mmCIF file of C-alpha atoms in Angstrom:
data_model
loop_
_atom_site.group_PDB
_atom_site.id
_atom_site.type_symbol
_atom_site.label_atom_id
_atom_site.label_comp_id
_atom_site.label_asym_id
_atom_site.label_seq_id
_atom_site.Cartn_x
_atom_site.Cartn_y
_atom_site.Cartn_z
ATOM 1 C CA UNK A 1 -15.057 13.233 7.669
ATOM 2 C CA UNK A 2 -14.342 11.899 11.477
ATOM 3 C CA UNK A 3 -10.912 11.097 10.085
ATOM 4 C CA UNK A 4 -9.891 14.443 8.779
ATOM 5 C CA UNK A 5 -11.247 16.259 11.796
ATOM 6 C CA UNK A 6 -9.486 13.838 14.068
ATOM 7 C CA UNK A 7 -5.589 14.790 12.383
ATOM 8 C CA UNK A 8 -6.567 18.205 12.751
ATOM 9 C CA UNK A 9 -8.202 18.954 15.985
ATOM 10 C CA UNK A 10 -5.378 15.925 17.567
ATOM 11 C CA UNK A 11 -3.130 18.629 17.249
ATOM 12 C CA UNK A 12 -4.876 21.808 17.963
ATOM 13 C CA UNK A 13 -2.939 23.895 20.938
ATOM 14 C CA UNK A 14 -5.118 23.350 24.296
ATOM 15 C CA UNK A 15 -4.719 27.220 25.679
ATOM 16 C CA UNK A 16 -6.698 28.527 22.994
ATOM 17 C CA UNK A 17 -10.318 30.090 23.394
ATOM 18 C CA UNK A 18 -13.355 29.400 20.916
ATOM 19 C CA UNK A 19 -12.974 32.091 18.626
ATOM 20 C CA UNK A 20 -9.350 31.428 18.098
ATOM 21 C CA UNK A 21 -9.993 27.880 17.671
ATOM 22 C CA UNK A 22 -12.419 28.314 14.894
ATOM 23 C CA UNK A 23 -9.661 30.761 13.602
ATOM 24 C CA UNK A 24 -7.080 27.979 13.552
ATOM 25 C CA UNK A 25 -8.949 24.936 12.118
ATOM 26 C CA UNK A 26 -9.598 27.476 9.259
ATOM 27 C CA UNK A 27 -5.984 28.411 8.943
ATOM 28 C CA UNK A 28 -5.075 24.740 8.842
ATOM 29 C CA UNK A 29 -7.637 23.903 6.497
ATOM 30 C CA UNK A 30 -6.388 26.152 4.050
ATOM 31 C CA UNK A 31 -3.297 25.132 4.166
ATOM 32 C CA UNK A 32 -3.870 21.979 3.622
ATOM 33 C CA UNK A 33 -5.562 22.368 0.990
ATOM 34 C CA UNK A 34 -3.792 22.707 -2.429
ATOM 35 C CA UNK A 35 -3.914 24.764 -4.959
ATOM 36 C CA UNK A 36 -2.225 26.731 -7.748
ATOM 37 C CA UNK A 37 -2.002 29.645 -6.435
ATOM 38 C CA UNK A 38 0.680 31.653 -7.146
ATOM 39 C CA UNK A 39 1.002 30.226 -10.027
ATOM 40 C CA UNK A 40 -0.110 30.883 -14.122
ATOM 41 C CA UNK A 41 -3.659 29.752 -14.727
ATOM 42 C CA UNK A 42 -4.485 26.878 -16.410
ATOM 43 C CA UNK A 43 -5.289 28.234 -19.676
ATOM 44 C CA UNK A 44 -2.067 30.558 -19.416
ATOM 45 C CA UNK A 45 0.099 27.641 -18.771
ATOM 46 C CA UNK A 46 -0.942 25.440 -21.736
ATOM 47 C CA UNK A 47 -0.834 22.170 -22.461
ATOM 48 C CA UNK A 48 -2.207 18.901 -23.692
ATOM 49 C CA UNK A 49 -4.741 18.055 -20.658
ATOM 50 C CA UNK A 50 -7.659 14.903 -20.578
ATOM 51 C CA UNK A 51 -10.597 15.524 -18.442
ATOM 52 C CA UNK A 52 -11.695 12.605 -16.402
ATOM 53 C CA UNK A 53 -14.375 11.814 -14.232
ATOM 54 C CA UNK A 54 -17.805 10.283 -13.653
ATOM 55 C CA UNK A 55 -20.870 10.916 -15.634
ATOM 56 C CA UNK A 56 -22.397 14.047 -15.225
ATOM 57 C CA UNK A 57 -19.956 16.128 -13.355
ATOM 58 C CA UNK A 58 -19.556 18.700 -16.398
ATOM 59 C CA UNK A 59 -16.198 17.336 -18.256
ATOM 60 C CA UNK A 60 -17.834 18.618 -21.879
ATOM 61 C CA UNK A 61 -18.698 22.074 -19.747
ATOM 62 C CA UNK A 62 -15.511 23.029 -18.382
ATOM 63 C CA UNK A 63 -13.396 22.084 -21.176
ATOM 64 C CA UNK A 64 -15.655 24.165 -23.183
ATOM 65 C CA UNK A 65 -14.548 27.040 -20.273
ATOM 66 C CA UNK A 66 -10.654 26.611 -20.514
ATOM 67 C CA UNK A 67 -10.893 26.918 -24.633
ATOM 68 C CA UNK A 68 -13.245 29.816 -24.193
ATOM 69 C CA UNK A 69 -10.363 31.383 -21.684
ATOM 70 C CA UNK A 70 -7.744 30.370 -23.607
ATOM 71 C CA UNK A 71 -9.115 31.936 -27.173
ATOM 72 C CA UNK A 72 -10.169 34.899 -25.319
ATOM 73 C CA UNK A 73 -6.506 35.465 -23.690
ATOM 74 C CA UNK A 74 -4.692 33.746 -27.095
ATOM 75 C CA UNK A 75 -7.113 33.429 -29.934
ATOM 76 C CA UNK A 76 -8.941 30.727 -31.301
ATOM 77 C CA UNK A 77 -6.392 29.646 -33.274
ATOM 78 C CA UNK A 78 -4.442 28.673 -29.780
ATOM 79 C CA UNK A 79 -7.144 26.218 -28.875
ATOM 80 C CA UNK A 80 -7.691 22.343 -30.179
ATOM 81 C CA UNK A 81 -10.370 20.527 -29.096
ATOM 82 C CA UNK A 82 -11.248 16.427 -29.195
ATOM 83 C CA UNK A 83 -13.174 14.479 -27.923
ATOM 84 C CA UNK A 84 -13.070 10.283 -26.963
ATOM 85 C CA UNK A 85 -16.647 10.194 -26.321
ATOM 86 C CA UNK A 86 -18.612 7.875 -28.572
ATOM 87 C CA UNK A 87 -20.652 6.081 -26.030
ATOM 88 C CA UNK A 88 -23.126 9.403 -25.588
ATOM 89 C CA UNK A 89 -25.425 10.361 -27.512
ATOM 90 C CA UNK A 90 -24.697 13.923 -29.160
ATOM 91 C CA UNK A 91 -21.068 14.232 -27.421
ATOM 92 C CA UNK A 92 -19.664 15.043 -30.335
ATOM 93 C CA UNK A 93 -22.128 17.228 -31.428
ATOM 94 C CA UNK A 94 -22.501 19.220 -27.905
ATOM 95 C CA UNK A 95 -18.518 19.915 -27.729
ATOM 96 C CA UNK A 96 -18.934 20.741 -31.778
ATOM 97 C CA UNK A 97 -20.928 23.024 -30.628
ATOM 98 C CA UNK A 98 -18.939 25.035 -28.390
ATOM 99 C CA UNK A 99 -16.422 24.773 -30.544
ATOM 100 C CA UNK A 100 -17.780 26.371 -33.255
ATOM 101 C CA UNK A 101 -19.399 29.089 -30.917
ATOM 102 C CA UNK A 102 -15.251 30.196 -30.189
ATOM 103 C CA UNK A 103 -14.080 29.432 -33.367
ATOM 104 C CA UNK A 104 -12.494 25.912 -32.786
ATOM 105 C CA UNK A 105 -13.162 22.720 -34.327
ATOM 106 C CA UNK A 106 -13.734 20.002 -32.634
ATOM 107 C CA UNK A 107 -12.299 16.777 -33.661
ATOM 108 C CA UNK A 108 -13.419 13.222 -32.520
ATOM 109 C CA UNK A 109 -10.462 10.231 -32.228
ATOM 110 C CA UNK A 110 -12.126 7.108 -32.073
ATOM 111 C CA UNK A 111 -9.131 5.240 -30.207
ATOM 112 C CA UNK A 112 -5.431 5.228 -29.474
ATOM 113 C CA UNK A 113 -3.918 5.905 -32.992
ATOM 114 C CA UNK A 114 -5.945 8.371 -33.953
ATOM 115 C CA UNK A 115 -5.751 10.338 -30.805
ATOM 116 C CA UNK A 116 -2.086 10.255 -31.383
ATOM 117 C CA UNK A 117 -2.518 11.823 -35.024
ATOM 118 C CA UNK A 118 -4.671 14.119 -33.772
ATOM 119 C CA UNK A 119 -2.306 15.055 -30.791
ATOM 120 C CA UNK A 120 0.810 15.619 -33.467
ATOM 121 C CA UNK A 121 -1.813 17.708 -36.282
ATOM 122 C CA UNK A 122 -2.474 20.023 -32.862
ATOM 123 C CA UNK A 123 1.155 20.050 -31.567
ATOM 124 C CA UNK A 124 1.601 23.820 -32.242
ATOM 125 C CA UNK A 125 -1.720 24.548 -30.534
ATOM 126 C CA UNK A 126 -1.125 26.588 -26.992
ATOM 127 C CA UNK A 127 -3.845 24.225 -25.364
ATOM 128 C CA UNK A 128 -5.351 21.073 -26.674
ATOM 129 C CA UNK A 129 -8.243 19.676 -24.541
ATOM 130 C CA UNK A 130 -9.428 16.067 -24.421
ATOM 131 C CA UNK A 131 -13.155 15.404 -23.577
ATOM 132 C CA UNK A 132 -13.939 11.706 -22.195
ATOM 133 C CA UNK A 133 -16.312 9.246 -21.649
ATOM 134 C CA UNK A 134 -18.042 9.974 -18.391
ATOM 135 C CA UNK A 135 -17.732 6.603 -16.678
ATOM 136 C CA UNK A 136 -18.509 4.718 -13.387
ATOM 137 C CA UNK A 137 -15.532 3.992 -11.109
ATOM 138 C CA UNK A 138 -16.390 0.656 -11.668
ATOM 139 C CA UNK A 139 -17.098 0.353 -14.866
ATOM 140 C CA UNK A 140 -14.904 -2.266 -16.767
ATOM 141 C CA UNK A 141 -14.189 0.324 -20.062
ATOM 142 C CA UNK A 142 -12.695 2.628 -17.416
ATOM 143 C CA UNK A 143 -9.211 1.103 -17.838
ATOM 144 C CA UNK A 144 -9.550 1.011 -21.507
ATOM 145 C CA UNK A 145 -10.054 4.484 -21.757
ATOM 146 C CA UNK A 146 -7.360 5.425 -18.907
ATOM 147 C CA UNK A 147 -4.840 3.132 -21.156
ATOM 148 C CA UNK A 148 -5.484 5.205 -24.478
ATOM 149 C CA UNK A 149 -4.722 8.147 -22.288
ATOM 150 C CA UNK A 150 -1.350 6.667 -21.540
ATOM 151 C CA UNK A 151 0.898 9.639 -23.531
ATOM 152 C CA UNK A 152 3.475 11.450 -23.510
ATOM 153 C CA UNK A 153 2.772 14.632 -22.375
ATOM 154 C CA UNK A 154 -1.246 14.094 -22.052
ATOM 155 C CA UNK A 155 -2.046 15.631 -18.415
ATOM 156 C CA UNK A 156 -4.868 14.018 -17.026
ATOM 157 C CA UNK A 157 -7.640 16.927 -15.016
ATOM 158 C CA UNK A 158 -9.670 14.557 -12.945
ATOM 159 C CA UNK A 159 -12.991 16.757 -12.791
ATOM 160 C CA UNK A 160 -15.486 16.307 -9.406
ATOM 161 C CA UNK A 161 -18.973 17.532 -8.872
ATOM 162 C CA UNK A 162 -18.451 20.010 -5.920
ATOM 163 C CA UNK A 163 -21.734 18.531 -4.193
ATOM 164 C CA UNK A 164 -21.175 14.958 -4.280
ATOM 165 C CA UNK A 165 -21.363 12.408 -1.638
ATOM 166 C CA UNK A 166 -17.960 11.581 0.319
ATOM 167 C CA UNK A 167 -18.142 8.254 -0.320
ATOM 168 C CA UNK A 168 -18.695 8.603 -3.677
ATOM 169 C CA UNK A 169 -15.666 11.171 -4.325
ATOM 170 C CA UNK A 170 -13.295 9.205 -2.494
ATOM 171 C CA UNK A 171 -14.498 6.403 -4.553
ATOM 172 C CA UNK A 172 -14.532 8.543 -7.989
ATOM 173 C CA UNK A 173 -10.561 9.805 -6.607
ATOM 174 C CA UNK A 174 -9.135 6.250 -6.020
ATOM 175 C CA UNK A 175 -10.469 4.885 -9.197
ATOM 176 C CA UNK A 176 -8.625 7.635 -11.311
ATOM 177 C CA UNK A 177 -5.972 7.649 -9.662
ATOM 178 C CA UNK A 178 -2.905 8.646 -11.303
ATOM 179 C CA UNK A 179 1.054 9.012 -10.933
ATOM 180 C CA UNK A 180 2.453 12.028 -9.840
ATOM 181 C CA UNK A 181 0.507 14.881 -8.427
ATOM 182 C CA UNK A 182 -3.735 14.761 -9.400
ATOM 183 C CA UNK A 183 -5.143 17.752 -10.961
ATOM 184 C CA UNK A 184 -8.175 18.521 -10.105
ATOM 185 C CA UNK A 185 -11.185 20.649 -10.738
ATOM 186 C CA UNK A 186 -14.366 21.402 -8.429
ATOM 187 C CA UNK A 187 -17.401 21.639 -11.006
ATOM 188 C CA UNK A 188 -20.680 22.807 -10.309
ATOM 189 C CA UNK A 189 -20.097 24.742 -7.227
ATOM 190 C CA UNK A 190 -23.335 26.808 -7.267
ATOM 191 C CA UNK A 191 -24.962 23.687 -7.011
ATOM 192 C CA UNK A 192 -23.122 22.339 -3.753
ATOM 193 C CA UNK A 193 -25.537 22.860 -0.531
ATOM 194 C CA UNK A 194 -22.456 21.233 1.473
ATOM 195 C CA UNK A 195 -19.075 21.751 0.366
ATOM 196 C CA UNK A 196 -17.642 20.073 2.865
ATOM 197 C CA UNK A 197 -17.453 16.633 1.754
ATOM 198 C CA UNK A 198 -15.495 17.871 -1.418
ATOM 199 C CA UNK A 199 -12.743 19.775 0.007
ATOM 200 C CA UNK A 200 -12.350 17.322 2.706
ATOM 201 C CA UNK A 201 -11.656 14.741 -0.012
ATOM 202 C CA UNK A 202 -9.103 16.840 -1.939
ATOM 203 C CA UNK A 203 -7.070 17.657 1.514
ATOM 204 C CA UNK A 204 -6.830 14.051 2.468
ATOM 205 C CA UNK A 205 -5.787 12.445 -1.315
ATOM 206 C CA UNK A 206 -3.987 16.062 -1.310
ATOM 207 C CA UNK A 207 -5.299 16.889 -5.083
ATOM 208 C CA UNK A 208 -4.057 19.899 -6.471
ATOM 209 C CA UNK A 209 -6.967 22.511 -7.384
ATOM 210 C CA UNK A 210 -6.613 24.091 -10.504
ATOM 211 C CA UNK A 211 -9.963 25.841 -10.746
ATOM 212 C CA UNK A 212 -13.588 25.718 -9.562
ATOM 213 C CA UNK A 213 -16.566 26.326 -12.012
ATOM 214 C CA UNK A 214 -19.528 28.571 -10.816
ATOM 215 C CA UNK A 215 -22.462 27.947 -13.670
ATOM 216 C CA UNK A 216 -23.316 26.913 -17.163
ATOM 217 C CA UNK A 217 -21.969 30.439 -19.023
ATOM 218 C CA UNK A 218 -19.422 29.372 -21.297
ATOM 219 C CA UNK A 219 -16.602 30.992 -20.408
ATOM 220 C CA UNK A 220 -17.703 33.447 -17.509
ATOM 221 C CA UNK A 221 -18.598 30.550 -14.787
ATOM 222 C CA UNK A 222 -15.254 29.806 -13.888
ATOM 223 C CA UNK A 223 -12.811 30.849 -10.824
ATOM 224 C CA UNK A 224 -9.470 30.202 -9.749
ATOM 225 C CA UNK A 225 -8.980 27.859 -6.723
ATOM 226 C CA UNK A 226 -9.002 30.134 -3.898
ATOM 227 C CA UNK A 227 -8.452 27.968 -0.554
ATOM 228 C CA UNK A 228 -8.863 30.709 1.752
ATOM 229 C CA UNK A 229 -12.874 31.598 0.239
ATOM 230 C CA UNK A 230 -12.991 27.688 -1.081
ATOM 231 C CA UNK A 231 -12.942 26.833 3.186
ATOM 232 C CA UNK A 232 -15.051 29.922 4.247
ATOM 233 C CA UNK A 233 -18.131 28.588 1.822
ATOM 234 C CA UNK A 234 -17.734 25.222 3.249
ATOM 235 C CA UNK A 235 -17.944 26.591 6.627
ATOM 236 C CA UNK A 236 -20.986 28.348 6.216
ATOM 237 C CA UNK A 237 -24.425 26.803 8.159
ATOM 238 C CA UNK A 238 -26.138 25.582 5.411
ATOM 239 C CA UNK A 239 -30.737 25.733 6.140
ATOM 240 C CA UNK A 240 -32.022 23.338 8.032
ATOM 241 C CA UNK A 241 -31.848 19.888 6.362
ATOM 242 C CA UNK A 242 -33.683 16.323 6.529
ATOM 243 C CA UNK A 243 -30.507 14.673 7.080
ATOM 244 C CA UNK A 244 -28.937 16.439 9.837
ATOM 245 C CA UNK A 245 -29.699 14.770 13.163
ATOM 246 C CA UNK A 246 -31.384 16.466 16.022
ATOM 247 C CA UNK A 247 -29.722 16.501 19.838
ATOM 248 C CA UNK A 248 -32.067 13.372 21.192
ATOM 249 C CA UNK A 249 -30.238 11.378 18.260
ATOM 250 C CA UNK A 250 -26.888 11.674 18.577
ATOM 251 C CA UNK A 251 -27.348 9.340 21.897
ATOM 252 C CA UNK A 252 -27.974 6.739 19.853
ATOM 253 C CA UNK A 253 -25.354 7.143 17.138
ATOM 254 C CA UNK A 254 -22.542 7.469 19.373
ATOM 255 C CA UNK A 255 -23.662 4.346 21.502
ATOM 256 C CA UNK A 256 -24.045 1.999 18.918
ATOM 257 C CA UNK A 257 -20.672 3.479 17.753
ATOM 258 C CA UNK A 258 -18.682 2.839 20.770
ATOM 259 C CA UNK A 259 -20.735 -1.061 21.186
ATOM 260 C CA UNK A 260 -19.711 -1.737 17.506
ATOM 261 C CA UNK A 261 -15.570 -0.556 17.689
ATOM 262 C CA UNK A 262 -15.786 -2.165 21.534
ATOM 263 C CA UNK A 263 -16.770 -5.817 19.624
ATOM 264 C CA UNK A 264 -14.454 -5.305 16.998
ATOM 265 C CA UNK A 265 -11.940 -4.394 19.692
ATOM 266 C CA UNK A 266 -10.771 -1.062 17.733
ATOM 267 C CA UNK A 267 -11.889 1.410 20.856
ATOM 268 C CA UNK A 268 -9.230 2.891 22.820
ATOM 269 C CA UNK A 269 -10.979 4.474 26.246
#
């Protein structure tokens, strides 16, 4: 986005060449960009995590992944699985599924009280993963959902397709936004033509990466968030595309720009 590559090249030291320039943006980059690195992987550490997110970005997928890891490293017996999702068709069924491919069960809770018996039958379990609703960052069941997620000790893992639109991840981050420090997880990475816009949004609402997923293979497709190879892949010149402008454009774009912040008095010459 302009406004992320305005904070960083505002403050990029004037006496260095091209190649070292390139070399610094990319050192700040990563930087800025959190992970957990350097620290136990999610399905070492444990817990009782919800994945969130829009429809479609691959919530039922990855928590599929982190059971798979977690039985692998633990044993099935480590692992509870539930889902919230009732509004699909054949959620239940698809994370059943999985489930019984590792040797979990998956459980369904209907609403608040019975995820909370569920959560205390599962207590002992070294993980317990919480498929939701895919929803709209609009969508007025959003809060419900959000509000039966409202426990102690539930962390929430706000999931985000990897080739999205910037607007539309910045939209999908504000709308789940939650106290404390956001997990996050890049899905569908092997998919993104432009990484870019993704990483860009997780450095400026400074989300905390705790994996990227690389496929469908249940539990293979999955990575640790690596900043340093996470900011090399977005930096890569992707083929030629129908949306990127050519030279005799960019005239135009940057005149109307300057007309249009000149009226609304916003340009500083």
């Amino acid at each position: 986005s302009p406004t992320l590559a305005r904070t960083v090249l505002e403050r990029m030291p004037n006496d260095i060449d091209a190649t070292e320039s390139i070399h610094w943006v990319m050192d700040v980059l990563q930087r800025n960009l959190k992970t957990d690195a350097g620290t136990r992987p999610l399905h070492e550490e444990g817990g009782t995590f919800a994945l969130v997110g829009a429809t479609g970005v691959g919530k039922t997928t990855t928590a599929a992944k982190l059971a798979g890891l977690c039985a692998r490293t633990y044993g099935s017996a480590s692992v509870g699985l539930i889902t919230l999702d009732t509004y699909r068709v054949g959620a239940h069924e698809q994370l059943r599924a999985y489930g019984r491919m590792l040797g979990v069960v998956a459980h369904l809770a209907h609403d608040r009280a019975a995820l909370q018996d569920l959560l205390s039958l599962l207590s002992a379990k070294k993980m317990v993963l919480i498929d939701t609703t895919g929803l709209a960052p609009r969508d007025p069941r959003k809060r419900d959902m959000l509000d039966v997620l409202d426990l102690p000790n539930v962390n929430r893992l706000l999931v985000l397709n990897a080739g999205g639109h910037g607007d539309t991840l910045d939209d999908v981050v504000a709308s789940f936004k939650s106290s404390g420090v956001q997990q996050a997880i890049l899905s569908k990475i092997d998919e993104a033509v432009k990484l870019g816009p993704a990483l860009d949004a997780s450095i400026r609402h400074q989300l905390l990466l705790r994996g990227v997923t690389t496929g469908q293979k249940v539990p293979e497709d999955w990575e640790s968030a690596d900043a340093a190879k996470l900011v090399r892949m977005s930096m890569r010149t992707p083929e030629k595309s129908a949306f990127d402008p050519k030279g005799t454009d960019l005239g135009f774009f940057f005149t109307q720009s300057s007309k249009q912040f000149q009226q609304q008095g916003r340009f500083d010459a």
